[in-house]
C-alpha cells in the first residue's frame, strides 16, 4: 500500500510539473507577441483586409512574422513590434491637412506621421485604410513599405 501511495504521489508530482511547465510556456508565448487594438471596419472593408492578410510576407528583412495579440486577420506584425500593420483603420485626421507629408512606395501612396517611437504610415487613395507603424530604427528606412506595397496594391483597390 505504501508503494501505491508513492506511485500516486509521483504521478501527481509529474502532472503538477507538466502543468506548471505548460503554463510557463504559454505565459512566455503570450509575452512575445505585442498587443494592438484590432480595427472594426465595415464588412466590405474587412473582406479586403482578410485578402491582404493572406498575401502578407512571412518576413520583412531579417524580421520574422510575429502577429500581435489578439490574433486577427486585420492585424499583422514582424519582429518584436518593430513593424505592425492594421487594416481597416479609420481615416486619420492628418489626411485633412494640406501640408501632410506623404511618400510613395512601389505605386502605393502613404501619409507619414512622425512620432517619437517611430514613423506611422497610412495608405491614401485606397478602398480601406492600411496603417503601418515602424519602430525608431526605421525612421529613415522605407524598406518595410516597399515590401508591403505589393500585397496592398494586389488586394486593396484604389479609391480613385
mmCIF file of C-alpha atoms in Angstrom:
data_model
loop_
_atom_site.group_PDB
_atom_site.id
_atom_site.type_symbol
_atom_site.label_atom_id
_atom_site.label_comp_id
_atom_site.label_asym_id
_atom_site.label_seq_id
_atom_site.Cartn_x
_atom_site.Cartn_y
_atom_site.Cartn_z
ATOM 1 C CA UNK A 1 0.000 0.000 0.000
ATOM 2 C CA UNK A 2 2.818 2.355 0.746
ATOM 3 C CA UNK A 3 4.162 1.568 -2.654
ATOM 4 C CA UNK A 4 0.956 2.624 -4.437
ATOM 5 C CA UNK A 5 0.903 5.869 -2.480
ATOM 6 C CA UNK A 6 4.368 6.662 -3.658
ATOM 7 C CA UNK A 7 3.369 5.991 -7.247
ATOM 8 C CA UNK A 8 0.299 8.160 -6.912
ATOM 9 C CA UNK A 9 2.323 10.933 -5.327
ATOM 10 C CA UNK A 10 4.901 10.598 -8.094
ATOM 11 C CA UNK A 11 2.200 10.819 -10.739
ATOM 12 C CA UNK A 12 0.649 13.850 -9.090
ATOM 13 C CA UNK A 13 4.065 15.435 -8.894
ATOM 14 C CA UNK A 14 4.732 14.699 -12.560
ATOM 15 C CA UNK A 15 1.310 16.054 -13.564
ATOM 16 C CA UNK A 16 1.806 19.157 -11.471
ATOM 17 C CA UNK A 17 5.250 19.687 -13.015
ATOM 18 C CA UNK A 18 3.794 19.285 -16.501
ATOM 19 C CA UNK A 19 1.010 21.794 -15.764
ATOM 20 C CA UNK A 20 3.483 24.310 -14.359
ATOM 21 C CA UNK A 21 5.762 23.834 -17.373
ATOM 22 C CA UNK A 22 2.873 24.302 -19.839
ATOM 23 C CA UNK A 23 1.636 27.403 -18.017
ATOM 24 C CA UNK A 24 5.117 28.889 -18.072
ATOM 25 C CA UNK A 25 5.470 28.170 -21.783
ATOM 26 C CA UNK A 26 2.065 29.693 -22.510
ATOM 27 C CA UNK A 27 2.966 32.773 -20.487
ATOM 28 C CA UNK A 28 6.196 33.213 -22.416
ATOM 29 C CA UNK A 29 4.449 32.815 -25.754
ATOM 30 C CA UNK A 30 1.869 35.484 -24.990
ATOM 31 C CA UNK A 31 4.547 37.912 -23.823
ATOM 32 C CA UNK A 32 6.437 37.578 -27.124
ATOM 33 C CA UNK A 33 3.550 38.942 -29.201
ATOM 34 C CA UNK A 34 2.784 42.657 -28.932
ATOM 35 C CA UNK A 35 -0.749 43.786 -28.184
ATOM 36 C CA UNK A 36 -2.598 46.149 -30.529
ATOM 37 C CA UNK A 37 -6.140 47.399 -30.956
ATOM 38 C CA UNK A 38 -7.986 45.500 -33.675
ATOM 39 C CA UNK A 39 -9.831 47.823 -36.096
ATOM 40 C CA UNK A 40 -13.579 47.399 -36.682
ATOM 41 C CA UNK A 41 -14.158 48.269 -40.354
ATOM 42 C CA UNK A 42 -17.429 47.743 -42.240
ATOM 43 C CA UNK A 43 -17.877 44.202 -43.668
ATOM 44 C CA UNK A 44 -16.745 45.112 -47.204
ATOM 45 C CA UNK A 45 -13.520 46.640 -45.927
ATOM 46 C CA UNK A 46 -12.957 43.713 -43.558
ATOM 47 C CA UNK A 47 -13.143 41.374 -46.576
ATOM 48 C CA UNK A 48 -10.411 43.403 -48.296
ATOM 49 C CA UNK A 49 -8.313 43.181 -45.121
ATOM 50 C CA UNK A 50 -8.715 39.405 -44.980
ATOM 51 C CA UNK A 51 -7.468 39.199 -48.566
ATOM 52 C CA UNK A 52 -4.492 41.400 -47.652
ATOM 53 C CA UNK A 53 -3.719 39.218 -44.629
ATOM 54 C CA UNK A 54 -3.369 36.201 -46.917
ATOM 55 C CA UNK A 55 -0.819 37.994 -49.101
ATOM 56 C CA UNK A 56 1.443 39.432 -46.393
ATOM 57 C CA UNK A 57 5.062 38.240 -46.306
ATOM 58 C CA UNK A 58 6.428 35.830 -43.706
ATOM 59 C CA UNK A 59 9.361 38.139 -43.103
ATOM 60 C CA UNK A 60 10.468 41.682 -43.795
ATOM 61 C CA UNK A 61 14.223 41.938 -43.946
ATOM 62 C CA UNK A 62 15.539 39.874 -41.053
ATOM 63 C CA UNK A 63 12.317 40.243 -39.050
ATOM 64 C CA UNK A 64 10.063 37.182 -38.941
ATOM 65 C CA UNK A 65 6.298 37.308 -38.730
ATOM 66 C CA UNK A 66 5.075 37.785 -35.144
ATOM 67 C CA UNK A 67 1.405 38.744 -35.257
ATOM 68 C CA UNK A 68 0.105 40.809 -32.349
ATOM 69 C CA UNK A 69 -2.479 39.787 -29.788
ATOM 70 C CA UNK A 70 -5.357 39.389 -30.018
ATOM 71 C CA UNK A 71 -4.904 37.396 -33.229
ATOM 72 C CA UNK A 72 -6.912 38.855 -36.102
ATOM 73 C CA UNK A 73 -6.926 38.921 -39.894
ATOM 74 C CA UNK A 74 -6.990 42.718 -39.526
ATOM 75 C CA UNK A 75 -3.538 42.917 -37.915
ATOM 76 C CA UNK A 76 -0.039 41.595 -38.582
ATOM 77 C CA UNK A 77 3.409 42.126 -37.160
ATOM 78 C CA UNK A 78 7.071 41.435 -37.734
ATOM 79 C CA UNK A 79 9.834 41.291 -35.167
ATOM 80 C CA UNK A 80 9.019 42.294 -31.617
ATOM 81 C CA UNK A 81 6.520 45.001 -32.662
ATOM 82 C CA UNK A 82 9.179 46.558 -34.906
ATOM 83 C CA UNK A 83 6.600 46.586 -37.710
ATOM 84 C CA UNK A 84 2.856 46.429 -37.031
ATOM 85 C CA UNK A 85 0.154 46.562 -39.700
ATOM 86 C CA UNK A 86 -3.530 47.280 -39.002
ATOM 87 C CA UNK A 87 -6.044 47.135 -41.823
ATOM 88 C CA UNK A 88 -9.412 48.862 -41.845
ATOM 89 C CA UNK A 89 -8.408 51.715 -39.554
ATOM 90 C CA UNK A 90 -10.417 54.958 -39.507
ATOM 91 C CA UNK A 91 -9.298 57.826 -41.728
ATOM 92 C CA UNK A 92 -6.555 59.699 -39.850
ATOM 93 C CA UNK A 93 -7.272 63.345 -39.009
ATOM 94 C CA UNK A 94 -3.937 64.275 -40.604
ATOM 95 C CA UNK A 95 -5.287 63.455 -44.060
ATOM 96 C CA UNK A 96 -7.290 66.682 -43.926
ATOM 97 C CA UNK A 97 -4.079 68.687 -43.563
ATOM 98 C CA UNK A 98 -2.920 70.015 -46.954
ATOM 99 C CA UNK A 99 0.618 70.131 -45.516
ATOM 100 C CA UNK A 100 0.636 66.437 -44.535
ATOM 101 C CA UNK A 101 3.756 64.568 -45.576
ATOM 102 C CA UNK A 102 3.438 61.625 -47.899
ATOM 103 C CA UNK A 103 5.648 59.048 -49.579
ATOM 104 C CA UNK A 104 5.165 56.649 -52.455
ATOM 105 C CA UNK A 105 6.477 53.090 -52.326
ATOM 106 C CA UNK A 106 6.090 50.855 -55.369
ATOM 107 C CA UNK A 107 2.873 52.500 -56.536
ATOM 108 C CA UNK A 108 1.214 52.805 -53.117
ATOM 109 C CA UNK A 109 0.862 56.241 -51.515
ATOM 110 C CA UNK A 110 1.269 56.578 -47.748
ATOM 111 C CA UNK A 111 0.688 59.523 -45.439
ATOM 112 C CA UNK A 112 3.548 59.921 -42.959
ATOM 113 C CA UNK A 113 3.070 60.793 -39.307
ATOM 114 C CA UNK A 114 6.329 61.294 -37.453
ATOM 115 C CA UNK A 115 6.304 60.107 -33.848
ATOM 116 C CA UNK A 116 8.990 59.762 -31.171
ATOM 117 C CA UNK A 117 8.569 55.980 -31.158
ATOM 118 C CA UNK A 118 8.959 55.750 -34.951
ATOM 119 C CA UNK A 119 7.007 56.675 -38.075
ATOM 120 C CA UNK A 120 3.417 55.710 -38.784
ATOM 121 C CA UNK A 121 2.207 55.413 -42.368
ATOM 122 C CA UNK A 122 -1.374 55.134 -43.605
ATOM 123 C CA UNK A 123 -2.356 54.341 -47.175
ATOM 124 C CA UNK A 124 -4.128 57.015 -49.169
ATOM 125 C CA UNK A 125 -6.498 56.641 -52.127
ATOM 126 C CA UNK A 126 -7.446 53.035 -51.244
ATOM 127 C CA UNK A 127 -10.866 51.428 -50.532
ATOM 128 C CA UNK A 128 -9.804 50.927 -46.913
ATOM 129 C CA UNK A 129 -7.000 52.431 -44.865
ATOM 130 C CA UNK A 130 -3.959 50.340 -44.008
ATOM 131 C CA UNK A 131 -1.756 51.631 -41.191
ATOM 132 C CA UNK A 132 1.858 50.563 -40.677
ATOM 133 C CA UNK A 133 3.767 51.603 -37.576
ATOM 134 C CA UNK A 134 7.516 51.211 -37.525
ATOM 135 C CA UNK A 135 9.809 51.491 -34.557
ATOM 136 C CA UNK A 136 12.535 54.125 -34.384
ATOM 137 C CA UNK A 137 15.124 52.014 -36.251
ATOM 138 C CA UNK A 138 13.053 52.579 -39.418
ATOM 139 C CA UNK A 139 12.922 56.389 -39.063
ATOM 140 C CA UNK A 140 14.779 56.796 -42.367
ATOM 141 C CA UNK A 141 14.138 53.417 -43.985
ATOM 142 C CA UNK A 142 11.181 52.798 -46.270
ATOM 143 C CA UNK A 143 12.128 49.168 -46.948
ATOM 144 C CA UNK A 144 9.131 47.816 -44.984
ATOM 145 C CA UNK A 145 6.733 49.958 -47.036
ATOM 146 C CA UNK A 146 8.240 48.699 -50.265
ATOM 147 C CA UNK A 147 7.846 45.102 -49.034
ATOM 148 C CA UNK A 148 4.182 45.708 -48.094
ATOM 149 C CA UNK A 149 3.241 47.743 -51.173
ATOM 150 C CA UNK A 150 2.800 44.706 -53.444
ATOM 151 C CA UNK A 151 0.287 42.942 -51.194
ATOM 152 C CA UNK A 152 -1.589 46.220 -50.590
ATOM 153 C CA UNK A 153 -1.761 47.025 -54.318
ATOM 154 C CA UNK A 154 -2.911 43.470 -55.100
ATOM 155 C CA UNK A 155 -5.731 43.308 -52.528
ATOM 156 C CA UNK A 156 -6.860 46.847 -51.635
ATOM 157 C CA UNK A 157 -8.229 48.584 -54.755
ATOM 158 C CA UNK A 158 -7.634 52.284 -55.369
ATOM 159 C CA UNK A 159 -10.494 54.575 -54.391
ATOM 160 C CA UNK A 160 -9.993 56.979 -57.271
#
